[in-house]
C-alpha positions as CSV (number, residue, x, y, z in Angstrom):
1,M,-31.6,15.6,25.7
2,T,-32.1,14.3,29.7
3,E,-30.2,16.4,31.4
4,L,-31.6,19.5,29.4
5,E,-35.8,17.9,30.4
6,D,-33.9,17.7,33.9
7,F,-32.4,21.1,33.4
8,S,-36.2,22.7,31.9
9,K,-38.2,20.7,35.1
10,R,-36.3,22.2,37.6
11,I,-37.0,25.6,36.2
12,H,-41.1,25.3,35.6
13,D,-40.8,23.6,38.8
14,R,-39.4,27.1,40.4
15,L,-41.2,29.2,38.4
16,T,-44.5,27.5,38.8
17,S,-43.7,28.3,43.1
18,V,-42.6,31.4,42.5
19,Q,-45.9,32.2,40.1
20,R,-47.8,30.8,43.2
21,M,-46.0,33.1,45.7
22,L,-46.8,36.4,43.5
23,D,-50.4,35.5,43.1
24,L,-50.0,35.5,46.9
25,S,-48.2,38.8,47.2
26,I,-51.9,40.8,47.5
27,I,-52.1,39.8,50.6
28,D,-49.7,40.4,53.3
29,L,-47.6,37.9,53.4
30,P,-45.6,36.9,56.6
31,Q,-42.0,37.4,56.6
32,N,-41.2,33.2,56.4
33,K,-42.9,33.7,52.8
34,M,-41.6,36.5,51.3
35,K,-38.2,35.0,52.6
36,K,-38.9,32.0,50.5
37,L,-39.9,33.7,47.8
38,G,-35.9,34.7,47.7
39,Q,-34.6,32.5,47.6
40,E,-36.5,30.4,45.2
41,L,-35.7,33.4,42.8
42,F,-32.1,32.7,44.0
43,A,-32.2,29.3,43.0
44,I,-33.8,30.0,39.5
45,E,-30.7,32.4,38.7
46,G,-28.4,29.2,39.9
47,I,-30.5,27.5,37.2
48,L,-30.2,29.7,34.6
49,E,-25.9,30.2,35.2
50,E,-25.6,26.6,35.0
51,S,-28.1,26.1,31.7
52,E,-26.1,28.4,29.6
53,K,-22.7,26.9,30.6
54,Y,-24.2,23.6,29.8
55,V,-25.4,25.1,26.2
56,S,-22.0,26.5,25.4
57,R,-20.6,22.7,26.2
58,Q,-22.3,21.5,24.0
59,R,-22.2,24.1,21.3
60,D,-18.5,23.3,21.8
61,Q,-19.2,19.7,21.3
62,L,-21.6,20.2,18.5
63,Q,-18.5,22.2,16.3
64,H,-15.8,19.2,17.0
65,L,-18.0,16.8,15.7
66,K,-19.1,19.2,12.8
67,K,-15.0,18.9,12.9
68,L,-14.6,15.0,12.9
69,E,-17.4,14.2,10.4
70,Q,-15.7,16.0,7.8
71,S,-12.6,14.5,8.1
72,S,-14.1,11.4,8.3
73,Q,-16.2,11.8,4.9
74,T,-13.1,12.6,3.7
75,Y,-11.4,9.6,4.5
76,L,-13.9,7.9,3.4
77,D,-14.3,9.3,-0.4
78,D,-10.2,8.7,-0.3
79,L,-10.7,4.7,0.6
80,R,-13.5,4.7,-1.9
81,H,-11.5,5.7,-4.7
82,L,-9.0,3.3,-3.4
83,L,-11.1,0.6,-4.1
84,D,-12.4,1.4,-7.2
85,N,-9.1,1.9,-8.3
86,I,-7.5,-1.0,-7.0
87,P,-5.5,-3.1,-9.6
88,E,-6.6,-6.7,-9.6
89,H,-2.5,-8.0,-9.9
90,F,0.4,-6.3,-8.3
91,E,4.0,-6.7,-8.5
92,I,5.7,-8.8,-6.2
93,E,9.3,-7.0,-5.5
94,P,11.7,-9.9,-4.2
95,V,13.0,-8.8,-0.5
96,K,16.7,-8.0,-0.2
97,I,18.3,-10.4,3.6
98,H,21.2,-9.5,4.6
99,A,22.6,-12.4,6.7
100,N,26.3,-11.9,8.5
101,I,28.2,-14.3,6.7
102,E,31.4,-14.0,8.9
103,N,29.7,-14.4,12.4
104,A,27.5,-16.9,10.7
105,Q,27.7,-20.6,12.1
106,P,28.1,-23.5,9.9
107,R,24.5,-25.7,9.8
108,Q,24.9,-29.1,11.7
109,P,23.4,-31.2,8.4
110,E,20.1,-32.8,9.9
111,K,18.7,-37.0,10.2
112,V,15.7,-35.9,7.4
113,K,13.5,-38.4,5.3
114,K,14.8,-38.5,1.6
115,V,11.4,-36.0,0.4
116,C,11.7,-33.9,-2.6
117,K,9.8,-30.5,-3.1
118,G,9.1,-30.0,-7.0
119,Y,8.9,-26.5,-8.7
120,I,6.6,-26.3,-11.9
121,K,7.9,-22.7,-13.6
122,E,5.0,-20.3,-13.7
123,M,4.4,-17.2,-15.8
124,E,4.7,-13.7,-13.6
125,I,1.6,-11.1,-14.4
126,I,1.8,-9.0,-17.0
127,T,2.8,-5.2,-15.8
128,I,0.9,-1.8,-16.5
129,P,3.6,-0.9,-18.2
130,E,4.6,-3.7,-20.2
131,Y,1.2,-3.9,-21.1
132,E,1.2,0.0,-22.4
133,S,4.2,-0.6,-23.8
134,I,2.5,-3.1,-26.4
135,P,2.0,-1.5,-29.8
136,Q,-1.9,-1.0,-30.6
137,Y,-1.8,-2.9,-33.7
138,M,-1.0,-5.9,-31.7
139,K,-3.2,-5.7,-28.3
140,G,-6.1,-4.2,-30.6
141,R,-9.6,-4.3,-27.8
142,V,-7.6,-6.9,-25.1
143,S,-7.6,-5.4,-22.0
144,Y,-4.9,-5.1,-19.0
145,D,-7.0,-7.8,-16.9
146,Q,-7.8,-10.2,-19.8
147,L,-4.4,-10.3,-20.6
148,N,-3.8,-11.4,-16.9
149,A,-6.2,-13.7,-16.9
150,A,-4.7,-15.6,-19.8
151,V,-1.4,-15.8,-17.9
152,L,-3.5,-17.0,-15.7
153,C,-5.3,-19.8,-18.0
154,I,-2.1,-20.7,-19.0
155,N,0.0,-21.7,-15.3
156,T,-3.0,-23.5,-14.7
157,S,-2.8,-25.6,-17.0
158,V,0.6,-26.9,-17.2
159,C,0.3,-26.8,-13.3
160,S,-2.5,-29.5,-13.3
161,K,-0.3,-31.1,-16.7
162,Y,2.5,-31.6,-14.8
163,K,1.1,-32.5,-11.5
164,I,0.6,-35.2,-13.0
165,L,3.5,-36.2,-14.1
166,H,5.1,-36.2,-11.0
167,Q,2.8,-38.9,-10.2
168,P,3.3,-42.4,-9.9
169,A,1.0,-43.7,-13.0
170,K,0.0,-46.9,-10.6
171,T,-2.0,-44.0,-8.7
172,L,-3.7,-42.1,-10.5
173,N,-7.2,-43.2,-11.5
174,N,-8.5,-43.8,-14.9
175,H,-8.9,-40.6,-16.4
176,S,-5.5,-39.2,-15.2
177,R,-3.8,-42.7,-16.5
178,K,-4.8,-41.8,-19.6
179,L,-4.0,-38.4,-19.4
180,Y,-1.1,-39.4,-18.8
181,Q,-0.3,-41.4,-21.3
182,R,-1.1,-38.6,-23.3
183,F,1.5,-36.0,-22.2
184,K,3.7,-39.2,-22.1
185,E,3.3,-39.5,-26.4
186,Q,2.6,-35.9,-26.7
187,E,7.0,-35.8,-25.9
188,T,8.8,-35.6,-28.7
189,K,13.1,-34.2,-28.6
190,D,12.2,-30.7,-29.1
191,T,10.1,-30.6,-26.1
192,K,12.6,-32.6,-24.5
193,G,14.4,-31.1,-21.1
194,H,10.9,-28.4,-21.6
195,F,7.8,-27.7,-19.5
196,F,5.6,-28.1,-22.7
197,I,1.4,-28.2,-23.1
198,V,-0.6,-28.3,-26.2
199,E,-4.3,-27.0,-27.0
200,A,-5.6,-30.5,-26.4
201,D,-4.5,-29.2,-22.4
202,V,-5.9,-26.0,-22.2
203,R,-9.0,-27.5,-22.9
204,E,-8.6,-29.9,-20.3
205,F,-8.0,-28.1,-17.3
206,T,-9.5,-24.9,-19.0
207,E,-12.6,-23.5,-20.5
208,T,-10.5,-21.2,-22.6
209,K,-10.9,-21.4,-26.2
210,F,-7.4,-21.5,-28.8
211,D,-9.2,-19.3,-31.0
212,K,-7.0,-17.1,-33.1
213,R,-7.7,-13.8,-30.3
214,F,-5.9,-16.3,-27.7
215,Q,-3.4,-16.5,-30.7
216,G,-2.9,-12.9,-30.3
217,I,-2.5,-12.8,-26.6
218,L,0.2,-15.3,-27.3
219,N,2.0,-13.2,-29.5
220,M,1.9,-10.3,-27.0
221,L,2.6,-12.5,-24.1
222,R,5.7,-13.1,-26.6
223,H,6.4,-9.0,-27.0
224,C,6.7,-8.6,-23.3
225,Q,9.5,-11.7,-23.9
226,R,7.4,-14.2,-21.3
227,L,7.4,-16.5,-24.3
228,K,9.5,-17.5,-27.1
229,E,8.5,-19.4,-29.9
230,L,10.8,-22.6,-31.1
231,R,9.5,-24.3,-34.1
232,G,10.6,-28.4,-34.4
233,G,8.8,-31.2,-36.1
234,G,6.1,-32.6,-35.1
235,Q,4.8,-36.5,-34.6
236,S,3.8,-36.9,-37.7
237,S,3.7,-35.4,-40.9
238,S,0.6,-33.5,-40.4
239,T,1.3,-31.9,-37.2
240,R,4.0,-29.4,-36.7
241,P,3.8,-28.4,-33.6
242,A,5.1,-24.1,-32.5
243,I,6.6,-24.4,-29.0
244,W,6.0,-21.0,-26.1
245,C,9.0,-20.9,-23.7
246,F,7.9,-19.1,-20.0
247,D,11.4,-17.0,-20.0
248,S,9.8,-16.0,-16.5
249,T,11.0,-17.1,-13.0
250,V,7.9,-18.3,-10.8
251,Y,7.8,-21.5,-9.1
252,T,4.9,-23.9,-8.1
253,E,6.0,-26.0,-5.3
254,L,4.9,-29.1,-4.9
255,G,5.7,-32.0,-2.3
256,L,6.6,-34.8,-3.6
257,T,7.7,-38.2,-2.7
258,G,9.6,-41.1,-5.1
259,S,10.1,-42.2,-8.1
260,G,7.9,-38.4,-9.0
261,A,9.9,-36.9,-6.7
262,E,13.5,-37.9,-8.7
263,K,12.5,-37.4,-11.4
264,I,11.4,-33.7,-11.2
265,Q,14.3,-33.3,-8.8
266,E,16.6,-34.2,-12.0
267,Q,14.5,-31.6,-13.8
268,T,15.4,-28.5,-11.7
269,T,18.9,-29.1,-11.4
270,G,18.7,-27.7,-15.0
271,Q,17.2,-25.4,-17.0
272,L,13.5,-24.9,-16.6
273,E,11.4,-24.1,-19.3
274,V,7.6,-24.1,-19.5
275,C,6.4,-24.6,-23.0
276,I,3.4,-24.0,-24.6
277,T,3.0,-26.7,-27.8
278,K,0.3,-25.2,-30.4
279,E,-0.4,-28.7,-32.4
280,K,-1.5,-27.2,-36.1
281,Q,-3.9,-29.2,-37.7
282,S,-3.3,-30.4,-41.2
283,K,-6.8,-29.4,-43.5
284,V,-8.4,-31.6,-44.5
């Protein structure tokens, strides 16, 4: 706009000068005045040609900007569509690493401190094809996100429990020590060699209600082969636990040392299965 205003001012000044000379044309003007009038007219003509070129450039630039605006709007609509339809959970594909074994140099053993890292098995997120394979009578009104929210709830309970069990009891506070003792009392011959939790653990570490709806979700996870149910003897005649074992292969790493590390090291050498034990209370 500044350049257009400058052009307008220059043209206006030239026209004012020409108009003044035309007003004086009724009088016989000297030759030098006539010559100056011709110069002013020539300058005005040059300014007009320059302004036409400038307007033409601005017109081309305006068309280019309109095309950019349309293209940007298209990209913006696509991004909004992706944002509105992006799933909460993505399938993680393992990365294949190709190593040249023939030229590989034997790795020299390093002197490091004896530190063991434990792993807690977690349940994999349910994929959309797996969710769609669940029968409608079993699925009911449970959505895909609600099903995976239950998976995260189970993983949270398992990790929280075994983070306590993998620590030396003397390093725990009073509340954690009570939980540690309770976890030990829950162990039976049927839970030996498994990672498991009971309903009380789910209520302890999450706000999930272990009701019929949650029981239906467990059945859905069993249908998707994330869980398997094992029946066994309970701690008393009034309790008969149903053990739900993980079939997934996702592990959470724990940095542990000491007796807790040695214990988890023994467990990780064999087959790891995380179990959920549902205690059924007898009717009073």
